[in-house]
mmCIF file of C-alpha atoms and ligand atoms in Angstrom:
data_model
loop_
_atom_site.group_PDB
_atom_site.id
_atom_site.type_symbol
_atom_site.label_atom_id
_atom_site.label_comp_id
_atom_site.label_asym_id
_atom_site.label_seq_id
_atom_site.Cartn_x
_atom_site.Cartn_y
_atom_site.Cartn_z
ATOM 1 C CA MET O 1 1.294 22.726 13.543
ATOM 2 C CA GLY O 2 3.470 25.081 11.493
ATOM 3 C CA ASN O 3 2.815 24.680 7.794
ATOM 4 C CA SER O 4 0.994 21.368 7.899
ATOM 5 C CA VAL O 5 -1.662 20.809 5.240
ATOM 6 C CA ARG O 6 -4.985 19.379 6.313
ATOM 7 C CA VAL O 7 -7.756 18.379 3.969
ATOM 8 C CA GLU O 8 -11.146 17.367 5.359
ATOM 9 C CA ASN O 9 -13.745 15.449 3.414
ATOM 10 C CA LEU O 10 -12.769 17.161 0.166
ATOM 11 C CA ARG O 11 -15.073 16.668 -2.809
ATOM 12 C CA LYS O 12 -15.023 17.811 -6.413
ATOM 13 C CA VAL O 13 -17.796 17.195 -8.889
ATOM 14 C CA PHE O 14 -17.261 18.445 -12.426
ATOM 15 C CA GLU O 15 -20.480 19.289 -14.223
ATOM 16 C CA GLY O 16 -20.458 17.808 -17.703
ATOM 17 C CA ARG O 17 -20.816 20.237 -20.568
ATOM 18 C CA GLY O 18 -24.161 20.326 -22.345
ATOM 19 C CA GLY O 19 -25.794 17.903 -19.922
ATOM 20 C CA SER O 20 -23.209 15.176 -20.490
ATOM 21 C CA GLY O 21 -23.423 14.160 -16.836
ATOM 22 C CA GLN O 22 -21.282 14.701 -13.788
ATOM 23 C CA VAL O 23 -17.815 13.449 -12.986
ATOM 24 C CA VAL O 24 -17.110 12.825 -9.324
ATOM 25 C CA ALA O 25 -13.367 13.434 -9.480
ATOM 26 C CA VAL O 26 -12.721 13.562 -5.721
ATOM 27 C CA ASP O 27 -15.099 11.777 -3.403
ATOM 28 C CA GLY O 28 -14.499 12.559 0.270
ATOM 29 C CA VAL O 29 -10.731 12.781 0.726
ATOM 30 C CA SER O 30 -9.274 13.546 4.172
ATOM 31 C CA LEU O 31 -5.554 13.675 4.788
ATOM 32 C CA GLU O 32 -2.821 15.449 6.677
ATOM 33 C CA VAL O 33 0.669 16.414 5.571
ATOM 34 C CA LYS O 34 2.773 17.131 8.638
ATOM 35 C CA ASP O 35 4.883 20.285 8.741
ATOM 36 C CA GLY O 36 8.116 19.732 6.814
ATOM 37 C CA SER O 37 7.156 16.327 5.438
ATOM 38 C CA LEU O 38 6.588 15.071 1.918
ATOM 39 C CA VAL O 39 3.434 13.162 1.056
ATOM 40 C CA THR O 40 2.752 11.684 -2.371
ATOM 41 C CA LEU O 41 -0.640 11.196 -3.910
ATOM 42 C CA LEU O 42 -0.242 7.988 -5.880
ATOM 43 C CA GLY O 43 -2.724 6.169 -8.063
ATOM 44 C CA PRO O 44 -3.769 5.276 -11.599
ATOM 45 C CA SER O 45 -4.696 7.803 -14.243
ATOM 46 C CA GLY O 46 -7.948 9.602 -13.525
ATOM 47 C CA CYS O 47 -8.127 8.757 -9.805
ATOM 48 C CA GLY O 48 -8.249 12.427 -8.793
ATOM 49 C CA LYS O 49 -4.654 13.230 -7.781
ATOM 50 C CA THR O 50 -4.271 16.406 -9.812
ATOM 51 C CA THR O 51 -7.714 17.618 -8.783
ATOM 52 C CA VAL O 52 -6.820 17.324 -5.079
ATOM 53 C CA LEU O 53 -3.548 19.171 -5.711
ATOM 54 C CA ARG O 54 -5.266 21.940 -7.685
ATOM 55 C CA MET O 55 -7.786 22.436 -4.892
ATOM 56 C CA ILE O 56 -4.936 22.799 -2.365
ATOM 57 C CA ALA O 57 -3.312 25.337 -4.721
ATOM 58 C CA GLY O 58 -6.598 27.203 -5.136
ATOM 59 C CA PHE O 59 -6.853 26.636 -8.903
ATOM 60 C CA GLU O 60 -10.027 24.620 -8.448
ATOM 61 C CA THR O 61 -12.947 25.313 -6.093
ATOM 62 C CA PRO O 62 -14.016 22.344 -3.950
ATOM 63 C CA THR O 63 -17.614 21.162 -4.225
ATOM 64 C CA GLY O 64 -17.383 20.310 -0.518
ATOM 65 C CA GLY O 65 -14.930 20.003 2.343
ATOM 66 C CA GLU O 66 -12.248 22.180 3.893
ATOM 67 C CA ILE O 67 -8.537 22.861 3.403
ATOM 68 C CA TYR O 68 -6.182 24.200 6.082
ATOM 69 C CA ILE O 69 -2.565 25.262 6.137
ATOM 70 C CA GLY O 70 -1.490 25.192 9.773
ATOM 71 C CA ASP O 71 -4.345 26.754 11.748
ATOM 72 C CA GLU O 72 -5.585 28.824 8.839
ATOM 73 C CA ARG O 73 -8.644 27.716 6.895
ATOM 74 C CA ILE O 74 -7.781 28.502 3.266
ATOM 75 C CA THR O 75 -10.703 26.856 1.439
ATOM 76 C CA ALA O 76 -11.953 30.232 0.188
ATOM 77 C CA VAL O 77 -8.615 32.097 0.045
ATOM 78 C CA PRO O 78 -7.586 33.072 -3.519
ATOM 79 C CA ALA O 79 -4.714 31.068 -5.021
ATOM 80 C CA ASN O 80 -2.254 33.977 -5.008
ATOM 81 C CA LYS O 81 -2.797 34.548 -1.256
ATOM 82 C CA ARG O 82 -2.191 30.968 -0.158
ATOM 83 C CA ARG O 83 1.590 31.066 -0.338
ATOM 84 C CA THR O 84 1.800 27.732 -2.079
ATOM 85 C CA SER O 85 3.989 27.104 -5.137
ATOM 86 C CA MET O 86 3.401 24.519 -7.845
ATOM 87 C CA VAL O 87 5.960 22.691 -9.987
ATOM 88 C CA PHE O 88 4.489 21.231 -13.183
ATOM 89 C CA GLN O 89 5.390 18.403 -15.516
ATOM 90 C CA SER O 90 5.709 20.839 -18.399
ATOM 91 C CA TYR O 91 7.986 23.131 -16.292
ATOM 92 C CA GLY O 92 5.847 26.148 -17.224
ATOM 93 C CA LEU O 93 8.872 28.375 -17.848
ATOM 94 C CA PHE O 94 8.576 31.597 -19.840
ATOM 95 C CA PRO O 95 10.390 30.726 -23.091
ATOM 96 C CA HIS O 96 11.399 34.295 -23.953
ATOM 97 C CA MET O 97 12.858 35.055 -20.501
ATOM 98 C CA SER O 98 16.349 34.223 -19.302
ATOM 99 C CA VAL O 99 16.918 31.764 -16.478
ATOM 100 C CA TYR O 100 17.580 34.760 -14.240
ATOM 101 C CA ASP O 101 14.290 36.429 -15.117
ATOM 102 C CA ASN O 102 12.341 33.187 -14.844
ATOM 103 C CA ILE O 103 13.620 32.524 -11.337
ATOM 104 C CA GLY O 104 13.166 36.136 -10.224
ATOM 105 C CA TYR O 105 9.683 36.480 -11.717
ATOM 106 C CA GLY O 106 7.732 35.858 -8.501
ATOM 107 C CA LEU O 107 9.723 38.526 -6.677
ATOM 108 C CA ARG O 108 9.391 41.094 -9.481
ATOM 109 C CA ILE O 109 5.605 40.904 -9.486
ATOM 110 C CA ARG O 110 5.745 41.349 -5.710
ATOM 111 C CA ARG O 111 7.815 44.513 -6.312
ATOM 112 C CA VAL O 112 10.810 43.316 -4.338
ATOM 113 C CA PRO O 113 13.749 45.763 -4.859
ATOM 114 C CA ALA O 114 16.163 44.742 -7.639
ATOM 115 C CA PRO O 115 19.281 44.286 -5.459
ATOM 116 C CA GLU O 116 17.391 41.889 -3.183
ATOM 117 C CA ILE O 117 16.048 39.984 -6.213
ATOM 118 C CA ARG O 118 19.597 39.661 -7.438
ATOM 119 C CA ASP O 119 20.827 38.200 -4.151
ATOM 120 C CA ARG O 120 17.969 35.775 -3.884
ATOM 121 C CA VAL O 121 18.176 34.603 -7.527
ATOM 122 C CA PHE O 122 21.881 33.899 -7.125
ATOM 123 C CA SER O 123 21.364 31.991 -3.910
ATOM 124 C CA MET O 124 18.676 29.933 -5.702
ATOM 125 C CA LEU O 125 21.003 29.283 -8.659
ATOM 126 C CA ASP O 126 23.485 28.001 -6.126
ATOM 127 C CA LEU O 127 20.893 25.853 -4.357
ATOM 128 C CA VAL O 128 19.808 24.043 -7.530
ATOM 129 C CA ASP O 129 23.319 23.861 -8.951
ATOM 130 C CA LEU O 130 22.739 26.093 -11.984
ATOM 131 C CA LYS O 131 25.375 28.776 -11.469
ATOM 132 C CA GLY O 132 26.592 30.171 -14.769
ATOM 133 C CA THR O 133 23.371 29.496 -16.702
ATOM 134 C CA GLU O 134 21.553 32.676 -15.630
ATOM 135 C CA ALA O 135 21.764 34.429 -19.014
ATOM 136 C CA ARG O 136 20.467 31.469 -21.033
ATOM 137 C CA LEU O 137 16.972 30.912 -22.341
ATOM 138 C CA PRO O 138 15.081 27.785 -21.197
ATOM 139 C CA SER O 139 15.493 26.305 -24.713
ATOM 140 C CA GLN O 140 19.248 26.378 -24.155
ATOM 141 C CA LEU O 141 18.988 24.041 -21.149
ATOM 142 C CA SER O 142 18.504 20.291 -20.819
ATOM 143 C CA GLY O 143 15.208 18.925 -19.508
ATOM 144 C CA GLY O 144 16.673 18.299 -16.072
ATOM 145 C CA GLN O 145 18.106 21.816 -15.924
ATOM 146 C CA GLN O 146 14.765 23.305 -16.955
ATOM 147 C CA GLN O 147 13.072 21.402 -14.157
ATOM 148 C CA ARG O 148 15.629 22.800 -11.710
ATOM 149 C CA VAL O 149 14.839 26.327 -12.902
ATOM 150 C CA ALA O 150 11.162 25.570 -12.280
ATOM 151 C CA LEU O 151 12.037 24.358 -8.786
ATOM 152 C CA ALA O 152 14.101 27.463 -8.055
ATOM 153 C CA ARG O 153 11.288 29.680 -9.319
ATOM 154 C CA ALA O 154 8.829 27.878 -7.029
ATOM 155 C CA LEU O 155 11.114 28.130 -3.993
ATOM 156 C CA ILE O 156 12.250 31.748 -4.295
ATOM 157 C CA THR O 157 8.972 33.173 -2.976
ATOM 158 C CA GLU O 158 9.421 31.096 0.212
ATOM 159 C CA PRO O 159 6.105 29.273 -0.050
ATOM 160 C CA ARG O 160 4.605 27.568 2.968
ATOM 161 C CA VAL O 161 3.790 24.537 0.863
ATOM 162 C CA LEU O 162 5.342 23.139 -2.308
ATOM 163 C CA LEU O 163 3.071 21.276 -4.720
ATOM 164 C CA PHE O 164 4.376 18.982 -7.454
ATOM 165 C CA ASP O 165 2.315 17.537 -10.301
ATOM 166 C CA GLU O 166 4.267 14.732 -12.017
ATOM 167 C CA PRO O 167 7.317 17.016 -12.277
ATOM 168 C CA LEU O 168 9.634 14.364 -13.698
ATOM 169 C CA SER O 169 7.424 12.699 -16.312
ATOM 170 C CA ASN O 170 9.124 14.435 -19.229
ATOM 171 C CA LEU O 171 12.608 13.259 -18.285
ATOM 172 C CA ASP O 172 14.311 10.052 -19.359
ATOM 173 C CA ALA O 173 14.514 7.181 -16.868
ATOM 174 C CA LYS O 174 18.037 7.865 -15.605
ATOM 175 C CA LEU O 175 17.532 11.580 -15.125
ATOM 176 C CA ARG O 176 14.251 10.920 -13.358
ATOM 177 C CA VAL O 177 16.023 8.837 -10.734
ATOM 178 C CA GLN O 178 18.672 11.511 -10.262
ATOM 179 C CA MET O 179 16.161 14.387 -10.067
ATOM 180 C CA ARG O 180 13.924 12.647 -7.556
ATOM 181 C CA GLN O 181 16.917 12.234 -5.264
ATOM 182 C CA GLU O 182 17.727 15.914 -5.703
ATOM 183 C CA ILE O 183 14.175 16.928 -4.931
ATOM 184 C CA ARG O 184 14.172 14.770 -1.820
ATOM 185 C CA ARG O 185 17.502 16.186 -0.611
ATOM 186 C CA LEU O 186 16.333 19.748 -1.165
ATOM 187 C CA GLN O 187 12.972 19.140 0.469
ATOM 188 C CA GLN O 188 14.584 17.633 3.558
ATOM 189 C CA ARG O 189 17.199 20.341 3.767
ATOM 190 C CA LEU O 190 14.631 23.140 3.567
ATOM 191 C CA ARG O 191 12.060 21.153 5.624
ATOM 192 C CA ILE O 192 9.375 22.405 3.298
ATOM 193 C CA THR O 193 5.928 20.822 3.498
ATOM 194 C CA SER O 194 5.314 19.146 0.137
ATOM 195 C CA VAL O 195 2.535 17.352 -1.700
ATOM 196 C CA TYR O 196 3.777 15.353 -4.665
ATOM 197 C CA VAL O 197 1.525 13.810 -7.316
ATOM 198 C CA THR O 198 2.753 10.829 -9.296
ATOM 199 C CA HIS O 199 1.528 7.582 -10.819
ATOM 200 C CA ASP O 200 5.043 6.122 -10.600
ATOM 201 C CA GLN O 201 5.301 3.800 -7.611
ATOM 202 C CA ASP O 202 9.109 3.829 -7.509
ATOM 203 C CA GLU O 203 9.070 7.608 -7.336
ATOM 204 C CA ALA O 204 6.519 7.514 -4.527
ATOM 205 C CA MET O 205 8.515 4.881 -2.635
ATOM 206 C CA THR O 206 11.820 6.746 -2.746
ATOM 207 C CA LEU O 207 10.489 10.257 -2.088
ATOM 208 C CA SER O 208 7.769 9.939 0.486
ATOM 209 C CA ASP O 209 7.406 10.163 4.212
ATOM 210 C CA ARG O 210 3.900 8.932 3.547
ATOM 211 C CA ILE O 211 2.039 7.677 0.524
ATOM 212 C CA VAL O 212 -1.659 8.339 -0.046
ATOM 213 C CA LEU O 213 -2.877 5.705 -2.473
ATOM 214 C CA MET O 214 -5.964 6.877 -4.372
ATOM 215 C CA HIS O 215 -8.500 4.975 -6.437
ATOM 216 C CA ARG O 216 -11.594 6.426 -8.111
ATOM 217 C CA GLY O 217 -11.596 9.671 -6.153
ATOM 218 C CA ARG O 218 -11.117 8.016 -2.774
ATOM 219 C CA ILE O 219 -8.227 7.055 -0.532
ATOM 220 C CA GLU O 220 -7.473 3.328 -0.450
ATOM 221 C CA GLN O 221 -4.684 3.512 2.096
ATOM 222 C CA VAL O 222 -2.319 5.961 3.772
ATOM 223 C CA GLY O 223 1.005 4.785 5.119
ATOM 224 C CA THR O 224 4.765 4.854 4.970
ATOM 225 C CA PRO O 225 6.250 3.220 1.858
ATOM 226 C CA GLN O 226 7.036 0.132 3.935
ATOM 227 C CA GLU O 227 3.529 -0.127 5.348
ATOM 228 C CA ILE O 228 2.001 0.208 1.913
ATOM 229 C CA TYR O 229 4.302 -2.436 0.433
ATOM 230 C CA ASN O 230 4.329 -4.928 3.288
ATOM 231 C CA ARG O 231 0.875 -4.451 4.765
ATOM 232 C CA PRO O 232 -1.474 -3.475 1.933
ATOM 233 C CA ARG O 233 -5.037 -3.371 3.172
ATOM 234 C CA THR O 234 -6.794 -4.183 -0.096
ATOM 235 C CA LEU O 235 -6.205 -6.184 -3.239
ATOM 236 C CA PHE O 236 -6.066 -2.926 -5.171
ATOM 237 C CA VAL O 237 -3.151 -1.638 -3.073
ATOM 238 C CA ALA O 238 -1.329 -4.978 -3.080
ATOM 239 C CA ASP O 239 -1.678 -5.206 -6.841
ATOM 240 C CA PHE O 240 -0.818 -1.570 -7.609
ATOM 241 C CA ILE O 241 2.426 -1.586 -5.623
ATOM 242 C CA GLY O 242 5.112 -4.006 -6.726
ATOM 243 C CA LYS O 243 4.608 -7.481 -8.085
ATOM 244 C CA GLY O 244 2.752 -10.173 -6.224
ATOM 245 C CA ASN O 245 1.389 -13.688 -6.301
ATOM 246 C CA PHE O 246 -2.227 -13.843 -5.180
ATOM 247 C CA LEU O 247 -3.548 -17.204 -4.054
ATOM 248 C CA ALA O 248 -7.296 -17.504 -3.476
ATOM 249 C CA GLY O 249 -8.009 -19.022 -0.073
ATOM 250 C CA THR O 250 -10.410 -19.252 2.828
ATOM 251 C CA VAL O 251 -9.813 -18.554 6.506
ATOM 252 C CA ARG O 252 -10.367 -21.761 8.525
ATOM 253 C CA ALA O 253 -9.342 -20.683 12.020
ATOM 254 C CA VAL O 254 -8.114 -17.625 13.924
ATOM 255 C CA ASP O 255 -5.951 -17.542 17.005
ATOM 256 C CA GLY O 256 -4.490 -14.443 18.697
ATOM 257 C CA GLY O 257 -3.291 -12.305 15.789
ATOM 258 C CA ARG O 258 -2.943 -15.217 13.381
ATOM 259 C CA ALA O 259 -5.216 -16.869 10.875
ATOM 260 C CA GLU O 260 -5.064 -20.305 9.324
ATOM 261 C CA VAL O 261 -5.711 -20.108 5.601
ATOM 262 C CA GLU O 262 -6.604 -22.915 3.281
ATOM 263 C CA ILE O 263 -5.396 -22.689 -0.305
ATOM 264 C CA PRO O 264 -5.250 -25.489 -2.899
ATOM 265 C CA GLN O 265 -1.609 -26.147 -1.945
ATOM 266 C CA GLY O 266 -2.482 -26.734 1.716
ATOM 267 C CA ARG O 267 -2.966 -24.810 4.960
ATOM 268 C CA LEU O 268 -0.763 -22.004 6.297
ATOM 269 C CA TRP O 269 -0.736 -19.764 9.360
ATOM 270 C CA VAL O 270 -0.443 -16.025 8.669
ATOM 271 C CA SER O 271 0.019 -13.126 11.118
ATOM 272 C CA THR O 272 -2.956 -10.871 10.608
ATOM 273 C CA GLU O 273 -5.853 -9.109 12.315
ATOM 274 C CA GLY O 274 -9.508 -8.642 11.536
ATOM 275 C CA PHE O 275 -10.376 -11.858 9.703
ATOM 276 C CA HIS O 276 -12.876 -14.535 10.722
ATOM 277 C CA PRO O 277 -13.361 -18.198 9.856
ATOM 278 C CA THR O 278 -14.954 -18.732 6.392
ATOM 279 C CA ASP O 279 -13.739 -15.281 5.153
ATOM 280 C CA PRO O 280 -12.596 -15.465 1.525
ATOM 281 C CA VAL O 281 -9.088 -14.003 1.243
ATOM 282 C CA TRP O 282 -6.166 -13.489 -1.077
ATOM 283 C CA LEU O 283 -2.867 -14.772 0.211
ATOM 284 C CA LEU O 284 -0.150 -12.397 -1.002
ATOM 285 C CA LEU O 285 3.319 -13.780 -1.568
ATOM 286 C CA ARG O 286 5.844 -11.340 -3.033
ATOM 287 C CA PRO O 287 8.206 -12.753 -5.711
ATOM 288 C CA GLU O 288 11.318 -11.821 -3.706
ATOM 289 C CA ALA O 289 9.984 -13.607 -0.603
ATOM 290 C CA ILE O 290 10.202 -16.962 -2.381
ATOM 291 C CA ALA O 291 13.420 -18.945 -2.714
ATOM 292 C CA LEU O 292 13.990 -21.991 -4.893
ATOM 293 C CA GLY O 293 15.840 -25.063 -3.642
ATOM 294 C CA PRO O 294 16.558 -28.569 -4.906
ATOM 295 C CA PRO O 295 13.543 -30.864 -5.384
ATOM 296 C CA GLY O 296 12.384 -32.252 -2.052
ATOM 297 C CA THR O 297 13.215 -29.089 -0.065
ATOM 298 C CA GLY O 298 10.792 -26.364 1.038
ATOM 299 C CA ARG O 299 7.040 -26.419 1.468
ATOM 300 C CA TRP O 300 5.902 -27.067 -2.061
ATOM 301 C CA GLN O 301 7.245 -28.901 -5.073
ATOM 302 C CA GLY O 302 7.085 -27.497 -8.571
ATOM 303 C CA HIS O 303 8.942 -26.976 -11.797
ATOM 304 C CA VAL O 304 10.233 -23.985 -13.711
ATOM 305 C CA ALA O 305 7.890 -23.072 -16.575
ATOM 306 C CA ALA O 306 9.803 -20.031 -17.791
ATOM 307 C CA ALA O 307 12.954 -18.117 -16.894
ATOM 308 C CA THR O 308 13.612 -14.454 -17.669
ATOM 309 C CA TYR O 309 17.118 -13.064 -17.377
ATOM 310 C CA LEU O 310 17.289 -9.401 -16.304
ATOM 311 C CA GLY O 311 20.992 -8.930 -15.692
ATOM 312 C CA SER O 312 21.222 -8.667 -11.928
ATOM 313 C CA GLU O 313 18.142 -10.766 -11.291
ATOM 314 C CA MET O 314 16.122 -13.655 -12.634
ATOM 315 C CA PHE O 315 12.375 -13.992 -12.789
ATOM 316 C CA TYR O 316 11.042 -17.543 -12.798
ATOM 317 C CA ASP O 317 7.529 -18.724 -13.463
ATOM 318 C CA VAL O 318 7.213 -21.774 -11.256
ATOM 319 C CA MET O 319 4.265 -24.133 -11.590
ATOM 320 C CA VAL O 320 3.017 -25.431 -8.257
ATOM 321 C CA GLY O 321 -0.039 -27.690 -8.392
ATOM 322 C CA GLY O 322 -1.443 -26.085 -11.524
ATOM 323 C CA GLN O 323 -0.748 -22.534 -10.313
ATOM 324 C CA SER O 324 1.949 -20.275 -11.659
ATOM 325 C CA LEU O 325 4.087 -18.382 -9.120
ATOM 326 C CA LEU O 326 6.410 -15.533 -10.001
ATOM 327 C CA VAL O 327 9.757 -15.834 -8.201
ATOM 328 C CA LYS O 328 12.508 -13.236 -8.162
ATOM 329 C CA VAL O 329 16.056 -14.377 -7.533
ATOM 330 C CA VAL O 330 19.057 -12.087 -7.286
ATOM 331 C CA HIS O 331 21.998 -14.067 -8.537
ATOM 332 C CA LEU O 332 25.753 -13.869 -8.578
ATOM 333 C CA ARG O 333 27.170 -13.946 -12.099
ATOM 334 C CA GLY O 334 24.882 -16.658 -13.342
ATOM 335 C CA VAL O 335 25.693 -19.177 -10.595
ATOM 336 C CA GLY O 336 22.945 -21.768 -10.187
ATOM 337 C CA LEU O 337 20.636 -20.482 -12.898
ATOM 338 C CA LEU O 338 17.639 -22.693 -13.546
ATOM 339 C CA GLY O 339 16.050 -23.431 -16.886
ATOM 340 C CA SER O 340 12.643 -24.336 -18.168
ATOM 341 C CA GLY O 341 11.498 -27.760 -16.949
ATOM 342 C CA ASP O 342 13.857 -27.947 -13.933
ATOM 343 C CA PRO O 343 12.162 -29.390 -10.833
ATOM 344 C CA VAL O 344 12.430 -27.184 -7.726
ATOM 345 C CA GLY O 345 11.453 -26.963 -4.082
ATOM 346 C CA VAL O 346 9.593 -23.754 -3.161
ATOM 347 C CA LEU O 347 10.712 -22.091 0.082
ATOM 348 C CA PHE O 348 9.315 -19.122 1.965
ATOM 349 C CA GLU O 349 8.859 -17.941 5.518
ATOM 350 C CA GLU O 350 5.526 -17.585 7.207
ATOM 351 C CA GLY O 351 6.422 -14.024 8.201
ATOM 352 C CA SER O 352 6.447 -12.932 4.570
ATOM 353 C CA LEU O 353 2.816 -13.930 3.982
ATOM 354 C CA HIS O 354 0.044 -11.373 4.004
ATOM 355 C CA LEU O 355 -3.747 -11.523 3.673
ATOM 356 C CA VAL O 356 -6.182 -9.141 2.016
ATOM 357 C CA GLY O 357 -9.942 -9.521 1.737
ATOM 358 C CA ARG O 358 -11.436 -11.208 -1.322
ATOM 359 C CA GLU O 359 -14.932 -10.701 -2.671
ATOM 360 C CA ALA O 360 -16.754 -14.008 -2.363
ATOM 361 C CA ALA O 361 -17.194 -15.853 -5.667
ATOM 362 C CA SER O 362 -14.426 -13.921 -7.398
HETATM 363 N N1 LIG D 1 -12.048 20.312 -15.793
HETATM 364 C C1 LIG D 1 -12.590 19.077 -15.781
HETATM 365 N N2 LIG D 1 -13.833 18.853 -16.263
HETATM 366 C C2 LIG D 1 -14.397 17.629 -16.236
HETATM 367 N N3 LIG D 1 -13.794 16.538 -15.733
HETATM 368 C C3 LIG D 1 -12.548 16.679 -15.249
HETATM 369 C C4 LIG D 1 -11.878 17.942 -15.240
HETATM 370 N N4 LIG D 1 -10.647 17.782 -14.678
HETATM 371 C C5 LIG D 1 -10.551 16.471 -14.369
HETATM 372 N N5 LIG D 1 -11.700 15.804 -14.689
HETATM 373 C C6 LIG D 1 -11.975 14.376 -14.470
HETATM 374 O O1 LIG D 1 -11.789 14.103 -13.090
HETATM 375 C C7 LIG D 1 -11.162 12.845 -12.896
HETATM 376 C C8 LIG D 1 -9.895 13.024 -12.106
HETATM 377 O O2 LIG D 1 -8.962 13.760 -12.890
HETATM 378 P P1 LIG D 1 -7.484 14.108 -12.374
HETATM 379 O O3 LIG D 1 -6.869 14.986 -13.392
HETATM 380 O O4 LIG D 1 -7.556 14.614 -10.991
HETATM 381 O O5 LIG D 1 -6.807 12.669 -12.389
HETATM 382 P P2 LIG D 1 -5.285 12.250 -12.089
HETATM 383 O O6 LIG D 1 -5.328 11.258 -10.987
HETATM 384 O O7 LIG D 1 -4.441 13.444 -11.913
HETATM 385 O O8 LIG D 1 -4.907 11.466 -13.439
HETATM 386 P P3 LIG D 1 -3.522 11.480 -14.311
HETATM 387 O O9 LIG D 1 -2.604 10.492 -13.626
HETATM 388 O O10 LIG D 1 -3.976 10.965 -15.633
HETATM 389 O O11 LIG D 1 -2.988 12.863 -14.346
HETATM 390 C C9 LIG D 1 -10.965 12.260 -14.301
HETATM 391 O O12 LIG D 1 -12.037 11.404 -14.566
HETATM 392 C C10 LIG D 1 -10.996 13.486 -15.190
HETATM 393 O O13 LIG D 1 -11.461 13.149 -16.473
HETATM 394 MG MG1 LIG D 2 -2.861 14.284 -13.023
#
């Protein structure tokens, strides 16, 4: 069990000020973060990610439900006794304190002797690759360096659980990619149980052992990045993660783990479970699962309506029987590029198809 985090049926209702009504921010969330693993809470703005994180940290009191670290029920334990550490988007560094004092802060308030603080601060500086900056003020560091100070300050107290709330949002795109790799490397090296809040799907994909996808205070799906991408359970998940083509269809037959789906372009068999004949469904076809061939090849015939050049890849809008399909093609130095109006054959494999439920009459 170690330092796993377990949340059971967690709820948070904010009472509106002056009778302005209630906000159900978190509506029955249960999840487990295994000891030493990293789980991201992913979802659109306002879905309740930060509120869940703040309840785990003890900054917010749950309206209902329980929180455990390992075997210990911590729902009513004060924040400063939980041995969790939070890393914020805004870094939260003390502007008038040196890097050294910022990192050592948590030990000073715990009255750790100065020589030990010194040793531990220097080993942290080493860990986050900031040796030589200890005398500087935060304003004399780059954004990425400031975030590393924040990380060192969170780690120095040896928390049981590390909590991150959009820690990289203030960094530019390139630095964000670099920092998320650093965070992942550090987290795996220290095997520290971590909960990471983000609304950035790429960040969630690259960092996570598991992703918890939230929507309106509830969990839509929990799974590994691959499960979430390849086997989304709902339209919301399929649409939130990556790009997709959604074709409205109806199940016509089922047979041992497969379903036959009718869409305007014809009928197709799809590996799936849990659907029944007459069920309305969305057939999901990812843009990279489609290939384009010469006219006459493949399952469907169409023509290119638009082509977008993105350097290493092309995005085509291909019209097939009145429906537009997005197709992603990785190309080699412009070989075989297609242009608007070109006729094409549309190719894909049955194994790349996926079904999610569709509300009837939508
Ligand atoms: N102190 C508060 N009082 C009232 N409502 C709040 C409070 N804190 C959050 N909320 C509401 O609870 C809901 C969830 O907020 P939360 O901050 O958890 O969302 P989030 O998923 O972290 O969003 P974002 O990606 O924008 O940070 C929102 O509707 C928000 O307006
Ligand atoms: Mg938030």
